Amino acid sequence: MRRQQLMAEVNRAYENGDEAKLRAILADLHDSPDAVEGEGVGADLIRVIRKIAQIQKRLNEIDSEIQQLNASDLNLLRTQIVDLEKQERDGFKDMASNAEKQIKDARRRLSALTKAVEKT
């Protein structure tokens, strides 16, 4: 199963011309605990160290993904809504009201520009 998944990743990266991904896959294979040959305490220790390194790498990736999600526009909107709800305000209603005001202002500016163009 793991081999099929790995080959699918390699094929996707190859089709997309993603050399960096291909290199990352190769590095992961090279650094894999499964790549350690031999038996005994030494080989087992190397496998454990590599497994810990894999886990640490994945934790770093997850941390990066969380930071990206927290910085996203959708999360910023969610944060604003939650803050407004804490103030017992309806965030969506406030946003709709604000959007309506912006539309009215834009229509007023358009009307003024249209009148100015008609005068010339």
PDB file of N, CA and C in Angstrom, residues 33-39 43:
ATOM      1  N   PRO A  33      13.197   5.347   8.041  1.00  0.00           N
ATOM      2  CA  PRO A  33      13.629   4.275   8.948  1.00  0.00           C
ATOM      3  C   PRO A  33      13.673   2.918   8.244  1.00  0.00           C
ATOM      4  N   ASP A  34      12.825   2.756   7.234  1.00  0.00           N
ATOM      5  CA  ASP A  34      12.791   1.490   6.499  1.00  0.00           C
ATOM      6  C   ASP A  34      14.043   1.272   5.653  1.00  0.00           C
ATOM      7  N   ALA A  35      14.794   2.348   5.401  1.00  0.00           N
ATOM      8  CA  ALA A  35      15.995   2.228   4.574  1.00  0.00           C
ATOM      9  C   ALA A  35      17.186   1.681   5.359  1.00  0.00           C
ATOM     10  N   VAL A  36      17.050   1.618   6.665  1.00  0.00           N
ATOM     11  CA  VAL A  36      18.149   1.120   7.502  1.00  0.00           C
ATOM     12  C   VAL A  36      18.191  -0.398   7.408  1.00  0.00           C
ATOM     13  N   GLU A  37      19.347  -0.893   7.012  1.00  0.00           N
ATOM     14  CA  GLU A  37      19.525  -2.340   6.903  1.00  0.00           C
ATOM     15  C   GLU A  37      20.198  -2.864   8.163  1.00  0.00           C
ATOM     16  N   GLY A  38      19.990  -4.103   8.411  1.00  0.00           N
ATOM     17  CA  GLY A  38      20.665  -4.736   9.532  1.00  0.00           C
ATOM     18  C   GLY A  38      19.758  -4.926  10.727  1.00  0.00           C
ATOM     19  N   GLU A  39      20.304  -5.641  11.687  1.00  0.00           N
ATOM     20  CA  GLU A  39      19.578  -5.963  12.914  1.00  0.00           C
ATOM     21  C   GLU A  39      20.420  -5.525  14.093  1.00  0.00           C
ATOM     22  N   ALA A  43      21.114  -0.649  14.697  1.00  0.00           N
ATOM     23  CA  ALA A  43      20.174  -0.431  13.593  1.00  0.00           C
ATOM     24  C   ALA A  43      18.825   0.034  14.126  1.00  0.00           C
TER      25      ALA A  43
END
